[in-house]
Short mmCIF file of C-alpha atoms in Angstrom, two decimals:
data_model
loop_
_atom_site.label_atom_id
_atom_site.label_comp_id
_atom_site.label_asym_id
_atom_site.label_seq_id
_atom_site.Cartn_x
_atom_site.Cartn_y
_atom_site.Cartn_z
CA MET A 1 108.06 104.47 129.62
CA THR A 2 111.67 103.81 130.42
CA ILE A 3 112.58 100.20 131.34
CA LYS A 4 115.31 100.54 133.75
CA ASP A 5 116.00 99.09 137.12
CA SER A 6 115.90 101.41 140.06
CA PRO A 7 117.27 101.17 143.70
CA GLU A 8 114.56 100.86 146.46
CA GLU A 9 114.79 99.53 150.05
CA TRP A 10 111.83 98.42 152.05
CA GLU A 11 111.90 98.86 155.85
CA ILE A 12 113.72 96.14 157.82
CA ARG A 13 112.49 95.66 161.31
CA ALA A 14 115.12 93.07 162.46
CA THR A 15 118.21 91.19 160.96
CA GLU A 16 120.30 88.37 161.85
CA THR A 17 123.10 86.33 160.45
CA PRO A 18 122.44 82.51 161.31
CA PHE A 19 125.50 81.34 159.14
CA ARG A 20 128.96 82.80 158.26
CA GLY A 21 131.15 81.01 155.92
CA ASN A 22 134.77 81.70 154.53
CA LYS A 23 133.53 84.07 151.60
CA THR A 24 129.75 84.39 151.93
CA SER A 25 126.99 84.39 154.77
CA VAL A 26 123.33 83.89 155.15
CA ARG A 27 121.26 86.77 156.46
CA THR A 28 117.61 86.70 157.68
CA ASP A 29 115.65 90.18 157.62
CA GLU A 30 112.33 90.98 158.69
CA VAL A 31 110.85 93.06 155.85
CA VAL A 32 107.75 95.20 155.85
CA MET A 33 105.54 94.40 152.96
CA PRO A 34 103.57 97.10 151.09
CA ASP A 35 100.38 96.04 153.13
CA GLY A 36 102.13 96.43 156.49
CA THR A 37 102.76 92.68 157.13
CA VAL A 38 106.35 91.65 158.22
CA VAL A 39 107.74 88.61 156.57
CA LYS A 40 111.20 86.88 156.99
CA ARG A 41 113.46 86.82 153.85
CA ASP A 42 116.52 84.61 153.83
CA TYR A 43 119.41 85.37 151.43
CA GLN A 44 123.07 84.76 150.83
CA VAL A 45 125.36 87.67 151.21
CA HIS A 46 128.15 87.67 148.60
CA PRO A 47 131.04 90.11 148.09
CA GLY A 48 130.50 90.23 144.31
CA SER A 49 132.31 88.90 141.31
CA VAL A 50 133.90 89.72 137.97
CA ALA A 51 133.96 87.59 134.69
CA VAL A 52 136.01 88.02 131.60
CA LEU A 53 134.77 87.22 128.01
CA ALA A 54 138.18 87.24 126.36
CA LEU A 55 137.88 87.31 122.61
CA ASP A 56 140.81 86.49 120.26
CA GLU A 57 141.41 87.74 116.79
CA ALA A 58 139.99 84.49 115.26
CA ASP A 59 136.58 85.32 117.00
CA ARG A 60 137.03 82.65 119.69
CA VAL A 61 136.26 82.84 123.44
CA LEU A 62 138.71 81.56 125.92
CA VAL A 63 136.78 79.09 127.95
CA LEU A 64 137.49 76.97 131.00
CA ARG A 65 136.01 73.60 132.08
CA GLN A 66 135.64 73.24 135.78
CA TYR A 67 134.05 70.93 138.37
CA ARG A 68 131.32 72.70 140.24
CA HIS A 69 130.11 70.58 143.32
CA PRO A 70 126.81 72.07 144.02
CA VAL A 71 125.45 71.23 140.74
CA ARG A 72 127.39 68.11 140.26
CA HIS A 73 128.73 69.06 136.65
CA LYS A 74 131.76 70.03 135.00
CA LEU A 75 130.74 73.35 133.38
CA TRP A 76 132.37 75.28 130.67
CA GLU A 77 132.78 79.00 131.98
CA ILE A 78 134.66 82.06 131.17
CA PRO A 79 137.31 83.21 133.69
CA ALA A 80 135.71 84.62 136.86
CA GLY A 81 136.40 85.23 140.44
CA LEU A 82 135.21 86.89 143.65
CA LEU A 83 135.93 90.48 144.75
CA ASP A 84 137.98 89.65 147.72
CA VAL A 85 138.82 93.07 148.87
CA PRO A 86 136.03 95.51 149.70
CA GLY A 87 136.12 98.55 147.39
CA GLU A 88 138.48 96.75 144.91
CA ASN A 89 138.61 97.99 141.40
CA PRO A 90 136.71 95.40 139.43
CA LEU A 91 138.81 95.95 136.24
CA HIS A 92 141.94 95.01 138.27
CA ALA A 93 140.23 91.91 139.64
CA ALA A 94 139.13 90.79 136.19
CA GLN A 95 142.76 91.37 134.95
CA ARG A 96 144.05 89.18 137.98
CA GLU A 97 141.62 86.49 137.16
CA LEU A 98 142.50 86.29 133.54
CA TYR A 99 146.19 85.97 134.42
CA GLU A 100 145.74 83.41 136.99
CA GLU A 101 143.28 81.23 135.23
CA ALA A 102 144.48 81.40 131.78
CA HIS A 103 148.05 83.00 131.98
CA VAL A 104 146.68 85.73 129.41
CA LYS A 105 146.71 89.61 129.27
CA ALA A 106 144.44 91.76 127.11
CA GLU A 107 145.04 95.13 125.70
CA ASP A 108 141.46 96.47 125.32
CA TRP A 109 138.90 96.03 128.06
CA ARG A 110 135.21 97.13 128.03
CA VAL A 111 132.23 96.60 130.38
CA LEU A 112 130.11 94.08 128.54
CA THR A 113 127.22 93.80 131.21
CA ASP A 114 126.39 93.86 134.89
CA VAL A 115 123.91 91.37 136.29
CA TYR A 116 122.58 90.06 139.67
CA THR A 117 122.88 86.30 139.34
CA THR A 118 120.11 85.11 141.51
CA PRO A 119 118.34 88.16 143.02
CA GLY A 120 115.59 86.13 144.71
CA GLY A 121 117.96 84.57 147.13
CA CYS A 122 121.55 86.01 146.80
CA ASP A 123 122.81 89.54 146.50
CA GLU A 124 125.69 88.64 144.38
CA ALA A 125 126.38 91.17 141.57
CA VAL A 126 128.70 90.32 138.71
CA ARG A 127 130.41 92.68 136.19
CA ILE A 128 131.29 90.90 133.02
CA PHE A 129 134.18 92.46 130.95
CA LEU A 130 135.02 91.96 127.21
CA ALA A 131 138.62 91.56 126.74
CA ARG A 132 140.43 91.93 123.38
CA GLY A 133 144.02 92.15 122.14
CA LEU A 134 145.01 88.83 123.93
CA SER A 135 148.52 87.65 124.30
CA GLU A 136 150.44 85.33 126.51
CA ALA A 137 151.08 86.74 130.08
CA GLU A 138 154.78 87.28 131.19
CA GLY A 139 156.22 85.50 134.27
CA GLU A 140 155.54 82.21 135.99
CA ARG A 141 152.17 80.67 135.80
CA PHE A 142 149.87 80.94 138.83
CA VAL A 143 149.81 77.75 141.04
CA VAL A 144 146.29 76.27 141.09
CA GLU A 145 144.77 74.13 143.53
CA HIS A 146 141.54 72.28 144.41
CA GLU A 147 138.99 72.17 141.56
CA GLU A 148 141.26 74.45 139.40
CA ALA A 149 144.15 71.85 139.51
CA ASP A 150 141.71 69.74 137.03
CA MET A 151 140.71 72.70 134.90
CA GLU A 152 140.80 72.53 131.12
CA ILE A 153 141.37 75.50 128.96
CA GLU A 154 140.04 75.94 125.29
CA ARG A 155 139.25 78.62 122.71
CA VAL A 156 135.87 78.13 121.21
CA PRO A 157 134.32 80.15 118.20
CA VAL A 158 131.51 82.60 119.37
CA ALA A 159 129.20 80.75 116.76
CA ASP A 160 129.61 77.28 118.60
CA LEU A 161 128.99 78.78 122.12
CA VAL A 162 125.79 80.44 120.96
CA ARG A 163 124.59 77.07 119.48
CA GLY A 164 125.55 75.30 122.69
CA VAL A 165 123.70 78.07 124.78
CA LEU A 166 120.44 77.82 122.80
CA ALA A 167 120.59 73.86 122.75
CA GLY A 168 120.79 73.74 126.40
CA GLU A 169 124.16 72.35 126.49
CA LEU A 170 125.92 75.28 128.28
CA HIS A 171 124.58 76.43 131.60
CA ASN A 172 127.20 78.74 133.46
CA ASN A 173 125.43 82.10 134.10
CA CYS A 174 128.44 84.23 133.12
CA LEU A 175 129.24 82.40 129.90
CA VAL A 176 125.51 82.51 128.84
CA VAL A 177 125.08 86.12 129.62
CA GLY A 178 128.33 87.17 128.41
CA VAL A 179 128.23 85.27 124.97
CA LEU A 180 124.54 86.52 124.29
CA SER A 181 125.55 90.09 125.24
CA LEU A 182 128.56 90.00 123.03
CA VAL A 183 126.21 89.10 119.81
CA ALA A 184 123.81 91.63 120.99
CA ALA A 185 126.38 94.36 121.17
CA ARG A 186 127.53 93.56 117.85
CA ASP A 187 124.18 93.78 116.38
CA GLY A 188 123.69 97.12 118.18
CA ASP A 189 126.08 99.84 118.61
CA GLY A 190 129.19 97.68 118.13
CA LEU A 191 131.71 96.57 120.48
CA ASP A 192 133.44 99.91 120.62
CA GLY A 193 130.22 101.37 121.84
CA LEU A 194 130.31 99.28 125.07
CA ARG A 195 130.93 101.25 128.30
CA PRO A 196 134.63 101.94 129.48
CA ALA A 197 136.33 99.40 131.50
CA GLU A 198 136.14 101.67 134.80
CA ALA A 199 132.39 102.71 134.17
CA PRO A 200 130.54 103.40 137.49
CA TRP A 201 128.97 100.27 139.28
CA PRO A 202 126.44 101.16 141.80
CA ALA A 203 126.05 97.60 142.90
CA ARG A 204 129.58 97.35 144.00
CA PRO A 205 131.11 100.92 144.22
CA PHE A 206 134.98 100.91 143.86
CA ASP A 207 138.12 102.88 144.16
CA ALA A 208 139.44 104.18 140.95
#
């Protein structure tokens, strides 16, 4: 038996969008269940995101501390951002986020993992990249605003992040998944065995 997710789409009898926001919306679908009954399912429609686990030569990960209003916390996170343009190449978006949030560039990029963050209530798909060969970006720093204006930037050893995750002290989805995937990749085929940076992503097809 192969353990692998597979695409499938049940019949939708009707759909409506009761709320449209700046970046996301809420959709209500009437979905036909296997027994023939029809039920309503509400979920957030999301453009998708990218995140970057940037690893330096001292085995430290670049992390940001940012206020997140929905959960009323300041969370330690890895650089991340929305796929603002339909069909946007996720690698280009990840490179942009690393530059804008940390003023850093990277020489080596790999796909670390792909996840659906909350598939029971949102269709957000995130591609998490591993970036190595870090250096200071050229040019002026990106002007931040709102929550990002209060953002802190640190480089933290991988071992410290793993401990924080398992102790229940770090909660950001992309940080948790990214750090644990990094450790798993090292214990498996190694970081050079990860997928190339422009590997296909069926959840969010993109232009090369």
